[in-house]
Coordinates of C-alpha atoms in Angstrom, one line a residue:
Chain A
M1 CA -0.5 31.0 26.7
S2 CA -4.5 31.7 25.9
R3 CA -6.8 28.9 25.6
F4 CA -8.0 26.5 22.8
S5 CA -12.0 27.5 21.9
N6 CA -12.3 25.8 18.4
V7 CA -10.6 23.0 17.3
A8 CA -11.0 20.8 14.0
I9 CA -10.3 17.6 13.2
V10 CA -9.5 17.1 9.8
G11 CA -9.4 14.2 7.5
G12 CA -9.5 12.9 3.9
T13 CA -6.5 15.9 2.9
H14 CA -5.4 13.0 1.0
G15 CA -8.5 11.0 -0.5
N16 CA -6.6 7.6 -0.6
E17 CA -5.7 7.5 3.2
F18 CA -8.6 5.9 4.4
S19 CA -8.1 6.2 8.7
G20 CA -9.0 9.2 8.8
I21 CA -12.0 9.3 6.5
Y22 CA -13.6 6.8 8.5
A23 CA -12.4 8.1 11.5
L24 CA -14.4 11.1 10.9
K25 CA -17.7 9.1 9.7
Q26 CA -17.6 7.7 13.2
W27 CA -16.8 11.1 14.8
Q28 CA -19.8 12.4 12.9
S29 CA -22.4 10.0 13.6
N30 CA -21.3 10.2 17.2
P31 CA -19.9 13.1 18.5
A32 CA -19.2 12.7 21.6
I33 CA -16.2 10.9 21.3
T34 CA -14.5 13.8 20.5
A35 CA -16.6 16.5 22.2
R36 CA -14.9 18.1 24.8
D37 CA -16.3 20.8 27.3
S38 CA -13.9 23.0 27.2
F39 CA -13.9 23.5 23.3
S40 CA -16.1 23.2 20.6
T41 CA -15.1 20.2 17.9
E42 CA -15.8 20.1 14.4
H43 CA -14.8 17.5 11.9
V44 CA -13.3 18.5 8.3
F45 CA -13.5 16.2 5.2
A46 CA -10.7 18.0 3.2
N47 CA -10.3 16.3 0.3
P48 CA -14.0 15.0 -0.9
S49 CA -13.0 14.6 -4.6
A50 CA -9.4 12.9 -4.2
Y51 CA -11.8 10.6 -2.0
S52 CA -14.3 9.7 -4.4
A53 CA -11.3 9.9 -7.6
N54 CA -9.5 7.5 -5.2
K55 CA -6.2 9.1 -5.2
R56 CA -4.0 10.8 -3.2
Y57 CA -5.1 14.0 -4.8
V58 CA -6.7 15.0 -8.3
D59 CA -4.6 17.7 -9.6
C60 CA -1.8 18.5 -6.9
D61 CA -0.9 17.7 -3.1
L62 CA -3.4 19.4 -1.1
N63 CA -1.3 19.2 1.7
R64 CA 1.2 21.4 0.4
Q65 CA -1.0 24.4 -0.8
F66 CA -0.7 26.3 2.5
D67 CA 2.6 28.6 1.8
P68 CA 1.0 32.2 2.4
K69 CA 2.4 33.0 -0.9
L70 CA 0.5 30.4 -2.6
L71 CA -2.7 31.3 -1.0
A72 CA -2.3 34.2 -1.5
D73 CA -2.1 33.9 -5.6
Y74 CA -5.5 33.8 -7.3
S75 CA -3.8 32.1 -10.1
L76 CA -3.7 28.8 -8.9
A77 CA -7.2 27.7 -9.7
N78 CA -6.7 24.1 -10.0
Y79 CA -8.8 21.9 -7.4
E80 CA -6.5 21.3 -4.4
Q81 CA -4.9 25.0 -5.6
S82 CA -9.0 26.1 -4.8
R83 CA -9.7 24.0 -1.8
A84 CA -6.9 24.9 -0.2
K85 CA -8.2 29.1 -0.6
A86 CA -11.6 27.4 0.8
L87 CA -10.3 25.5 3.5
N88 CA -8.3 28.6 4.7
Q89 CA -11.4 30.8 4.6
Q90 CA -13.4 28.0 6.4
L91 CA -11.0 27.6 9.2
G92 CA -7.9 30.3 8.6
P93 CA -7.3 32.8 7.6
K94 CA -3.5 31.6 8.0
G95 CA -2.0 34.4 10.7
D96 CA -5.2 35.7 12.0
P97 CA -7.0 32.1 12.4
R98 CA -11.0 31.2 13.7
V99 CA -9.7 27.6 14.6
D100 CA -7.5 27.5 17.6
F101 CA -6.2 23.9 16.8
I102 CA -5.8 21.8 14.1
I103 CA -5.5 17.9 14.3
D104 CA -4.8 16.7 10.6
L105 CA -5.0 12.6 10.1
H106 CA -2.6 11.4 7.7
N107 CA -1.6 7.9 6.9
T108 CA 1.7 6.4 5.2
T109 CA 2.8 3.5 3.6
S110 CA 6.2 3.4 5.6
N111 CA 6.3 1.9 8.9
M112 CA 6.3 5.0 11.0
G113 CA 3.8 3.7 13.4
P114 CA 1.9 6.3 15.4
T115 CA 3.5 9.5 14.3
L116 CA 2.9 13.1 16.2
I117 CA 4.5 15.9 14.1
L118 CA 5.0 19.0 15.2
L119 CA 5.6 22.4 13.2
T120 CA 7.1 24.0 16.8
L121 CA 8.2 23.4 20.1
D122 CA 6.8 25.9 22.3
M123 CA 5.3 24.9 25.8
F124 CA 2.1 24.0 24.7
N125 CA 3.8 21.0 21.7
K126 CA 6.5 20.4 24.6
Q127 CA 3.9 19.2 27.7
L128 CA 1.3 17.9 24.2
A129 CA 4.8 15.6 23.4
A130 CA 5.5 14.4 26.6
Y131 CA 2.0 13.7 27.4
I132 CA 1.1 11.7 24.2
S133 CA 4.7 10.2 24.8
E134 CA 4.0 9.1 28.1
R135 CA 0.5 7.3 27.4
M136 CA 1.6 5.9 23.8
P137 CA 5.0 4.2 24.5
D138 CA 5.0 3.4 20.8
A139 CA 4.3 6.6 19.6
I140 CA 7.0 8.7 17.7
I141 CA 7.6 12.4 18.2
L142 CA 9.0 14.3 15.0
V143 CA 9.9 17.8 14.7
E144 CA 9.7 19.7 11.4
D145 CA 10.7 23.0 12.8
H146 CA 12.9 23.6 10.2
I147 CA 10.9 26.7 8.8
E148 CA 8.6 28.9 10.9
P149 CA 4.9 27.2 11.2
I150 CA 3.6 30.4 8.9
Q151 CA 5.6 29.6 5.9
H152 CA 4.3 25.9 6.4
A153 CA 2.6 24.4 3.2
F154 CA 0.8 22.2 5.4
L155 CA -3.0 22.5 6.1
C156 CA -2.9 22.2 9.8
S157 CA -0.3 25.6 9.6
V158 CA -3.5 27.5 9.1
G159 CA -4.8 27.4 12.3
K160 CA -3.0 29.2 15.3
Q161 CA -1.5 25.5 16.4
G162 CA -1.5 22.3 14.1
V163 CA -0.3 19.4 14.5
I164 CA -0.4 15.9 12.5
V165 CA -1.7 12.5 13.3
E166 CA 0.6 10.5 11.0
V167 CA 0.3 6.7 11.6
G168 CA 1.4 3.4 9.5
P169 CA 2.3 1.2 7.8
Q170 CA -1.0 1.2 5.8
P171 CA -1.3 0.7 2.1
Q172 CA -2.9 3.7 0.0
S173 CA -6.9 2.7 -0.3
V174 CA -6.9 0.3 2.5
L175 CA -8.3 0.5 5.7
R176 CA -6.5 -1.4 8.5
H177 CA -8.2 -2.5 11.9
D178 CA -5.1 -2.2 14.0
V179 CA -3.8 1.3 12.2
M180 CA -7.4 2.8 12.6
E181 CA -7.5 2.5 16.7
S182 CA -3.8 3.4 16.9
M183 CA -5.1 7.2 15.1
Q184 CA -8.2 7.1 17.3
E185 CA -6.3 6.5 20.4
M186 CA -3.7 9.0 19.3
T187 CA -6.4 12.1 18.3
T188 CA -8.5 11.0 21.9
H189 CA -5.3 11.8 24.3
I190 CA -4.8 15.0 22.1
L191 CA -8.2 16.5 22.5
D192 CA -7.8 14.9 26.4
F193 CA -4.5 17.1 26.8
V194 CA -5.9 20.6 25.1
H195 CA -9.2 20.2 27.3
L196 CA -6.5 19.6 30.2
F197 CA -4.8 22.4 29.0
N198 CA -8.0 24.6 28.8
I199 CA -8.8 24.1 32.0
D200 CA -5.6 24.3 33.8
K201 CA -4.9 20.7 34.8
V202 CA -2.5 19.2 32.9
P203 CA -1.0 16.3 35.2
A204 CA 2.7 15.9 35.9
L205 CA 4.6 15.2 33.3
P206 CA 7.9 13.7 32.4
K207 CA 11.0 15.5 32.6
S208 CA 12.1 14.8 28.9
I209 CA 11.5 12.5 26.5
T210 CA 13.0 11.0 23.1
A211 CA 12.2 13.0 19.9
Y212 CA 13.1 13.4 16.5
R213 CA 13.7 16.2 13.8
Y214 CA 13.7 16.3 10.1
K215 CA 17.0 17.1 8.4
E216 CA 16.7 16.5 4.9
T217 CA 15.0 14.7 2.1
L218 CA 17.0 11.9 0.0
H219 CA 15.8 10.6 -3.5
L220 CA 16.0 7.6 -4.8
P221 CA 19.2 7.0 -7.6
Q222 CA 18.5 8.4 -10.8
N223 CA 20.6 7.8 -14.2
A224 CA 21.3 11.1 -16.2
H225 CA 18.1 10.6 -18.2
G226 CA 16.2 10.9 -14.4
E227 CA 15.1 7.1 -14.9
R228 CA 14.7 5.6 -11.5
I229 CA 18.1 3.1 -11.0
G230 CA 17.6 1.6 -7.9
M231 CA 15.5 1.1 -4.8
V232 CA 15.3 1.1 -1.2
H233 CA 17.5 -1.0 0.4
Q234 CA 16.2 -3.8 2.3
H235 CA 18.4 -3.4 5.1
V236 CA 16.3 -0.3 5.7
Q237 CA 13.2 -1.4 4.5
D238 CA 9.8 -0.9 6.9
K239 CA 12.9 0.1 9.8
D240 CA 11.6 3.7 10.2
F241 CA 12.9 5.7 13.0
Q242 CA 15.8 3.5 13.9
P243 CA 19.3 4.2 13.2
I244 CA 21.6 4.4 10.4
Q245 CA 25.2 5.0 10.7
P246 CA 27.3 6.3 7.4
G247 CA 28.5 3.4 5.3
E248 CA 25.4 1.5 6.1
P249 CA 24.0 0.0 2.6
L250 CA 20.7 2.4 1.4
F251 CA 20.2 1.9 -2.0
M252 CA 19.9 -1.4 -4.4
C253 CA 20.2 -0.9 -7.9
F254 CA 18.9 -2.7 -10.8
D255 CA 22.6 -3.5 -12.0
G256 CA 23.2 -5.2 -8.0
T257 CA 25.4 -2.1 -6.8
E258 CA 24.8 -1.3 -3.5
L259 CA 24.9 2.5 -2.4
A260 CA 25.5 3.6 1.0
W261 CA 24.4 6.6 3.5
Q262 CA 26.7 9.0 2.9
G263 CA 25.6 11.5 5.5
D264 CA 28.3 12.1 7.9
Y265 CA 26.0 11.5 11.0
T266 CA 24.1 8.8 12.4
A267 CA 20.5 9.3 10.7
Y268 CA 16.9 7.8 11.7
P269 CA 15.0 7.8 8.3
H270 CA 11.5 8.0 8.2
F271 CA 8.8 8.2 5.2
I272 CA 10.9 5.3 4.1
N273 CA 9.6 3.8 0.3
E274 CA 6.2 6.1 1.0
A275 CA 4.3 5.1 -2.1
A276 CA 2.7 8.9 -2.6
Y277 CA 6.6 10.8 -2.5
Y278 CA 7.5 8.3 -6.0
D279 CA 6.1 11.4 -7.8
N280 CA 9.3 13.4 -6.8
N281 CA 11.7 10.2 -6.6
I282 CA 12.1 10.9 -2.9
A283 CA 13.3 7.5 -0.9
M284 CA 13.2 8.7 2.7
S285 CA 13.5 11.8 4.8
M286 CA 16.0 11.7 7.6
A287 CA 16.2 12.8 10.9
N288 CA 18.3 13.6 13.8
V289 CA 17.5 12.0 17.5
F290 CA 17.5 14.4 20.2
T291 CA 16.2 14.9 23.9
L292 CA 13.0 17.1 24.1
T293 CA 13.3 18.7 27.4
V294 CA 9.9 19.4 28.7
Chain B
M1 CA 2.5 -33.5 -23.1
S2 CA 4.4 -31.3 -25.9
R3 CA 7.1 -28.8 -25.3
F4 CA 7.2 -25.2 -24.5
S5 CA 8.3 -23.2 -27.5
N6 CA 7.5 -19.5 -26.9
V7 CA 7.4 -18.2 -23.3
A8 CA 5.7 -14.7 -22.3
I9 CA 6.9 -12.7 -19.1
V10 CA 3.9 -9.9 -18.5
G11 CA 4.2 -7.1 -16.3
G12 CA 2.4 -4.3 -15.5
T13 CA -1.3 -5.9 -16.2
H14 CA -2.0 -3.6 -13.3
G15 CA 0.0 -0.7 -13.5
N16 CA 0.3 0.5 -10.2
E17 CA 2.4 -3.2 -9.5
F18 CA 5.8 -2.4 -9.5
S19 CA 7.9 -5.6 -8.8
G20 CA 6.5 -7.3 -12.5
I21 CA 7.3 -3.7 -14.0
Y22 CA 11.1 -3.2 -12.7
A23 CA 11.6 -7.0 -13.1
L24 CA 11.0 -6.4 -17.1
K25 CA 12.9 -3.4 -17.5
Q26 CA 15.9 -5.5 -15.9
W27 CA 15.4 -8.9 -17.9
Q28 CA 14.9 -6.1 -21.1
S29 CA 18.6 -4.9 -20.5
N30 CA 20.1 -8.0 -19.7
P31 CA 17.9 -10.7 -22.0
A32 CA 20.5 -13.3 -20.5
I33 CA 18.8 -13.6 -17.7
T34 CA 15.4 -15.2 -18.4
A35 CA 16.6 -16.8 -21.9
R36 CA 16.8 -20.3 -21.7
D37 CA 18.3 -23.0 -24.3
S38 CA 14.7 -24.9 -24.9
F39 CA 12.5 -21.9 -25.6
S40 CA 12.2 -18.5 -26.6
T41 CA 11.6 -15.9 -24.4
E42 CA 9.8 -12.7 -24.8
H43 CA 9.1 -9.6 -22.1
V44 CA 5.7 -7.9 -22.4
F45 CA 4.4 -4.8 -20.7
A46 CA 1.0 -5.1 -20.6
N47 CA -0.8 -2.0 -19.5
P48 CA 2.0 1.0 -20.2
S49 CA -0.8 3.5 -20.3
A50 CA -2.3 2.2 -16.6
Y51 CA 1.2 2.8 -15.1
S52 CA 2.4 6.2 -16.9
A53 CA -1.3 6.9 -14.6
N54 CA 0.2 5.4 -12.0
K55 CA -2.9 3.4 -11.3
R56 CA -4.3 -0.5 -11.5
Y57 CA -6.1 0.6 -14.6
V58 CA -6.9 3.7 -16.9
D59 CA -10.9 2.2 -17.9
C60 CA -11.3 -1.2 -16.5
D61 CA -9.4 -4.4 -14.6
L62 CA -7.4 -5.2 -17.3
N63 CA -6.7 -9.0 -15.6
R64 CA -10.4 -9.8 -16.1
Q65 CA -10.9 -9.0 -19.9
F66 CA -9.5 -12.6 -20.9
D67 CA -13.0 -14.6 -21.1
P68 CA -13.5 -15.6 -24.5
K69 CA -17.4 -13.9 -24.9
L70 CA -15.3 -10.1 -23.8
L71 CA -12.7 -10.8 -26.5
A72 CA -14.7 -11.3 -29.3
D73 CA -17.5 -8.4 -28.4
Y74 CA -16.0 -5.5 -30.3
S75 CA -18.6 -3.6 -28.4
L76 CA -16.2 -3.4 -25.6
A77 CA -13.6 -0.4 -26.9
N78 CA -12.3 1.2 -24.0
Y79 CA -8.2 1.3 -23.2
E80 CA -7.9 -2.2 -21.3
Q81 CA -10.9 -4.1 -23.4
S82 CA -8.9 -3.0 -26.6
R83 CA -5.2 -4.1 -25.0
A84 CA -6.9 -7.2 -24.2
K85 CA -7.5 -7.9 -27.7
A86 CA -4.4 -6.5 -28.7
L87 CA -3.2 -8.6 -26.2
N88 CA -4.6 -11.6 -27.4
Q89 CA -3.6 -10.9 -30.8
Q90 CA -0.1 -10.8 -29.9
L91 CA 0.3 -13.9 -27.5
G92 CA -3.2 -15.9 -28.8
P93 CA -5.7 -16.4 -30.0
K94 CA -6.4 -18.2 -26.9
G95 CA -7.8 -21.4 -28.3
D96 CA -5.1 -21.7 -30.5
P97 CA -2.3 -19.7 -29.2
R98 CA 1.3 -18.5 -30.9
V99 CA 2.2 -18.8 -27.0
D100 CA 2.9 -21.6 -25.6
F101 CA 3.7 -20.3 -21.1
I102 CA 2.4 -17.5 -19.9
I103 CA 4.3 -16.0 -17.0
D104 CA 1.8 -12.9 -15.8
L105 CA 3.5 -11.0 -12.9
H106 CA 1.5 -9.1 -9.8
N107 CA 1.6 -7.6 -6.6
T108 CA -0.5 -7.4 -4.3
T109 CA -1.2 -5.6 -0.7
S110 CA -1.8 -8.4 0.9
N111 CA 0.4 -10.0 3.0
M112 CA 1.0 -13.4 0.2
G113 CA 4.3 -14.1 0.2
P114 CA 5.3 -15.7 -2.7
T115 CA 2.1 -17.3 -4.4
L116 CA 2.3 -19.3 -7.8
I117 CA -1.7 -19.4 -8.9
L118 CA -2.4 -22.1 -11.0
L119 CA -5.7 -22.0 -12.9
T120 CA -5.7 -26.0 -13.6
L121 CA -4.5 -29.3 -12.2
D122 CA -2.6 -31.3 -15.1
M123 CA 0.6 -33.1 -14.1
F124 CA 2.6 -30.3 -15.9
N125 CA 1.4 -28.1 -13.2
K126 CA 1.5 -30.3 -10.2
Q127 CA 4.8 -30.8 -11.5
L128 CA 6.0 -27.0 -11.5
A129 CA 4.0 -26.8 -8.1
A130 CA 6.6 -29.4 -6.5
Y131 CA 9.1 -28.5 -7.7
I132 CA 8.7 -24.4 -6.6
S133 CA 7.3 -26.0 -3.3
E134 CA 10.7 -27.7 -2.7
R135 CA 12.8 -24.8 -3.8
M136 CA 10.9 -21.9 -2.0
P137 CA 9.5 -23.9 0.9
D138 CA 7.9 -20.3 1.7
A139 CA 5.6 -20.3 -1.5
I140 CA 2.2 -20.9 -1.5
I141 CA 0.8 -23.0 -4.5
L142 CA -2.7 -21.6 -5.0
V143 CA -5.2 -23.5 -7.6
E144 CA -8.3 -21.8 -8.9
D145 CA -9.4 -24.2 -11.5
H146 CA -13.3 -23.5 -10.2
I147 CA -13.5 -22.9 -13.8
E148 CA -12.1 -24.2 -17.3
P149 CA -8.8 -22.7 -17.7
I150 CA -10.4 -21.5 -21.4
Q151 CA -13.7 -19.4 -19.7
H152 CA -11.0 -18.0 -17.1
A153 CA -10.5 -13.9 -17.4
F154 CA -7.3 -14.0 -16.5
L155 CA -4.3 -12.8 -19.4
C156 CA -2.4 -15.5 -18.2
S157 CA -5.3 -17.6 -19.5
V158 CA -4.1 -16.6 -23.3
G159 CA -1.7 -18.9 -23.6
K160 CA -1.6 -22.8 -23.8
Q161 CA -0.5 -22.8 -20.8
G162 CA -0.2 -19.9 -17.9
V163 CA 0.7 -19.1 -14.5
I164 CA 0.4 -16.1 -12.4
V165 CA 3.2 -15.3 -10.1
E166 CA 1.5 -12.7 -7.0
V167 CA 4.0 -11.5 -4.3
G168 CA 3.0 -9.6 -1.2
P169 CA 2.5 -7.9 1.0
Q170 CA 3.8 -4.2 -1.2
P171 CA 1.7 -1.6 -1.3
Q172 CA 0.2 0.0 -4.6
S173 CA 3.2 2.1 -6.1
V174 CA 5.6 0.6 -4.2
L175 CA 8.9 -0.7 -5.0
R176 CA 10.2 -3.5 -2.2
H177 CA 13.7 -5.0 -2.5
D178 CA 12.8 -8.0 -0.6
V179 CA 9.4 -8.5 -2.5
M180 CA 11.5 -7.8 -5.8
E181 CA 14.0 -10.5 -5.0
S182 CA 10.9 -13.1 -4.0
M183 CA 9.5 -12.6 -7.5
Q184 CA 12.6 -13.0 -9.9
E185 CA 13.5 -15.7 -7.6
M186 CA 10.1 -17.6 -8.5
T187 CA 10.1 -16.5 -11.7
T188 CA 13.8 -18.1 -12.8
H189 CA 12.5 -21.3 -10.8
I190 CA 9.5 -21.6 -13.2
L191 CA 11.4 -20.7 -16.5
D192 CA 14.2 -23.3 -15.0
F193 CA 11.4 -25.7 -14.4
V194 CA 9.9 -25.7 -18.5
H195 CA 13.5 -25.9 -19.4
L196 CA 13.8 -29.1 -17.4
F197 CA 10.7 -30.7 -19.3
N198 CA 11.4 -29.3 -22.4
I199 CA 14.4 -31.7 -22.3
D200 CA 13.0 -34.2 -20.8
K201 CA 15.2 -33.8 -17.4
V202 CA 12.7 -33.0 -14.6
P203 CA 14.5 -34.1 -11.4
A204 CA 12.6 -36.4 -8.6
L205 CA 10.4 -34.5 -7.2
P206 CA 8.3 -34.6 -3.5
K207 CA 5.3 -37.1 -4.2
S208 CA 2.7 -34.8 -2.4
I209 CA 2.8 -30.8 -1.5
T210 CA 0.3 -28.9 0.4
A211 CA -2.1 -26.6 -1.8
Y212 CA -4.9 -24.3 -1.2
R213 CA -8.2 -24.4 -3.5
Y214 CA -9.8 -21.2 -4.2
K215 CA -13.5 -21.2 -2.7
E216 CA -15.1 -18.5 -2.3
T217 CA -15.2 -14.8 -2.0
L218 CA -16.2 -12.5 0.8
H219 CA -17.4 -8.9 1.0
L220 CA -16.7 -6.2 3.2
P221 CA -20.2 -5.2 5.6
Q222 CA -22.4 -3.1 4.3
N223 CA -25.5 -1.5 4.9
A224 CA -29.3 -1.1 3.0
H225 CA -27.6 1.9 1.3
G226 CA -24.4 -0.2 0.1
E227 CA -22.3 1.8 2.5
R228 CA -19.7 -0.2 3.8
I229 CA -20.5 -0.4 7.8
G230 CA -17.1 -2.5 9.0
M231 CA -13.3 -3.4 8.1
V232 CA -11.5 -6.7 7.9
H233 CA -10.8 -8.0 11.7
Q234 CA -6.8 -7.8 12.9
H235 CA -7.8 -11.0 14.1
V236 CA -7.1 -12.2 10.5
Q237 CA -5.4 -9.2 9.2
D238 CA -1.6 -9.9 7.5
K239 CA -3.0 -14.0 7.8
D240 CA -3.1 -15.1 4.5
F241 CA -3.1 -18.8 4.0
Q242 CA -3.7 -19.3 7.9
P243 CA -6.8 -21.2 9.1
I244 CA -9.8 -19.4 10.2
Q245 CA -12.4 -21.8 12.1
P246 CA -16.2 -21.3 11.9
G247 CA -17.1 -18.5 14.8
E248 CA -13.7 -16.6 15.0
P249 CA -14.1 -13.0 14.3
L250 CA -13.6 -11.7 10.7
F251 CA -15.2 -8.4 10.5
M252 CA -15.0 -5.3 12.8
C253 CA -17.8 -3.1 12.4
F254 CA -17.6 1.0 13.0
D255 CA -20.4 0.5 16.3
G256 CA -17.7 -2.3 17.8
T257 CA -19.6 -5.4 16.6
E258 CA -17.8 -8.1 15.8
L259 CA -18.9 -10.0 13.0
A260 CA -17.6 -13.7 12.8
W261 CA -16.8 -16.5 10.2
Q262 CA -19.9 -18.1 9.2
G263 CA -18.8 -20.7 7.0
D264 CA -19.1 -24.2 7.7
Y265 CA -15.4 -25.4 7.3
T266 CA -11.7 -24.2 8.5
A267 CA -11.5 -21.7 5.7
Y268 CA -7.8 -20.1 4.6
P269 CA -8.2 -16.4 4.0
H270 CA -6.1 -14.8 1.2
F271 CA -6.2 -11.4 -0.6
I272 CA -7.0 -10.2 2.5
N273 CA -7.9 -6.3 2.3
E274 CA -6.5 -5.8 -0.8
A275 CA -6.3 -2.2 -1.7
A276 CA -7.7 -2.6 -5.3
Y277 CA -10.6 -4.6 -4.5
Y278 CA -12.1 -1.9 -2.6
D279 CA -13.9 -1.0 -6.2
N280 CA -15.7 -4.2 -5.7
N281 CA -16.0 -4.2 -1.9
I282 CA -14.4 -7.2 -2.0
A283 CA -12.9 -8.1 1.9
M284 CA -10.9 -11.3 1.3
S285 CA -11.4 -14.8 -0.4
M286 CA -11.4 -17.7 1.4
A287 CA -9.6 -21.1 0.1
N288 CA -9.5 -24.8 1.2
V289 CA -6.6 -26.6 1.9
F290 CA -5.5 -29.5 0.3
T291 CA -2.6 -32.1 -0.3
L292 CA -1.6 -32.5 -3.7
T293 CA -0.5 -35.4 -5.3
V294 CA 2.3 -35.1 -7.8

């Protein structure tokens, strides 16, 4: 695997996720923090208009616009569709990009702690995951490899490699000290690892770690008119990445009915009650747990 | 004190505070829950356009528009300024209102638990506070009587009497099961108390309870250009209504400097890091604690 020459740290892909935006400001005023000898680091503010509007996005979710088909469709011309094309030009183009590694910084209102989201499980990502897990025992490794990286619609899929640093819980438009520190810590470890990888000095790593793999998305209960008729049950609220068995309560309907987890497997819910997903009536994602062999 | 004939429960004064909005929906479809024999109950959705836009407000904060001077100024004509005049007509007019009692339902991103906000400390409110405190030991009684009720800009000041039910923590645009239950419980107790008061059957109450009185508002640290240079310190984050002594850390600046509480009294911070107050660069409010003698 070739070395990484150009690393981009991206913040503000969603305009009301403040940790990445304020982390960028700090790093821009003190570039030494994110500089490493073996690569160049650039800082990219992805969605400044959404930040100015204090919203996740102006017209549509920027972090769903990097599917190659969408990038190639010039009839898609609203603000985020245009930003995606500009960022693809700036960092990519996707498939043959200038930037070797993208770290995209995100917050969630869900209680996910510091989560590293990987789009694929190649040797580099496995070692990175093990390196992070060892240094941040509370960190979650979440793999979203249900589609090929090139087909992903996430911003970080534009680079040769890319990861998402997702830290919660933090309400939209709030800056929490603890969440900020957690995001900076994980980002620093990632930069350190890329540097060690570049100079062929990856330290001894754990042989295996616990990781989670995205499996499916669950929606809030609705009636025939598409109106929400229930909410996430307090039995699972805040319990991201804790196991839930078939039959355990998942939703509380407003009429008092409890709805149970109907799957046929032990699931690890995450993005539980994420504010931004209400647009699509999404309640949470479900994952499997697995042992990642490094 | 005369009895209460008309009670209005108001939700959605802020469009992204979901508990009150969804509570109203439930009560509207099952009015028996909020009905009591001694008064009529009406349900009012204060800011439907802000809810449709999934925002706190469309043009300006509706819950700051009920100052008599603002209500009388017909040149103030944006959406919330117009809604305020319409609500004043519907529930008031302020000073000589049709509605005797307003319960205005709110959420905060701050860790305030179930908080009952009172605008004055007359005998009715003292008894109400004691009644709530006894039934919900975790409830906070917060008094904002630094100005006369008639001068308050809050929606609930339009009624002969009015209170705010403020429950957190809940991110904007999220519906938490636990927060919903807490709001419904407090509202039910308030309705019960109004009924008992009306029929002259107020039960024996605690002689005194602990309460808090608003004292001042603190802003986030800014530089000379008005840019935010720090955040709420994790030493106080989530510790609403816990005492802070002069000299204890309050803010963490992005350059690593800690800023301490500079006041000359033991303060009880609340609305700590409330997302909605970032518009005005507000970090938190400070209160005194006192013993409320009933």
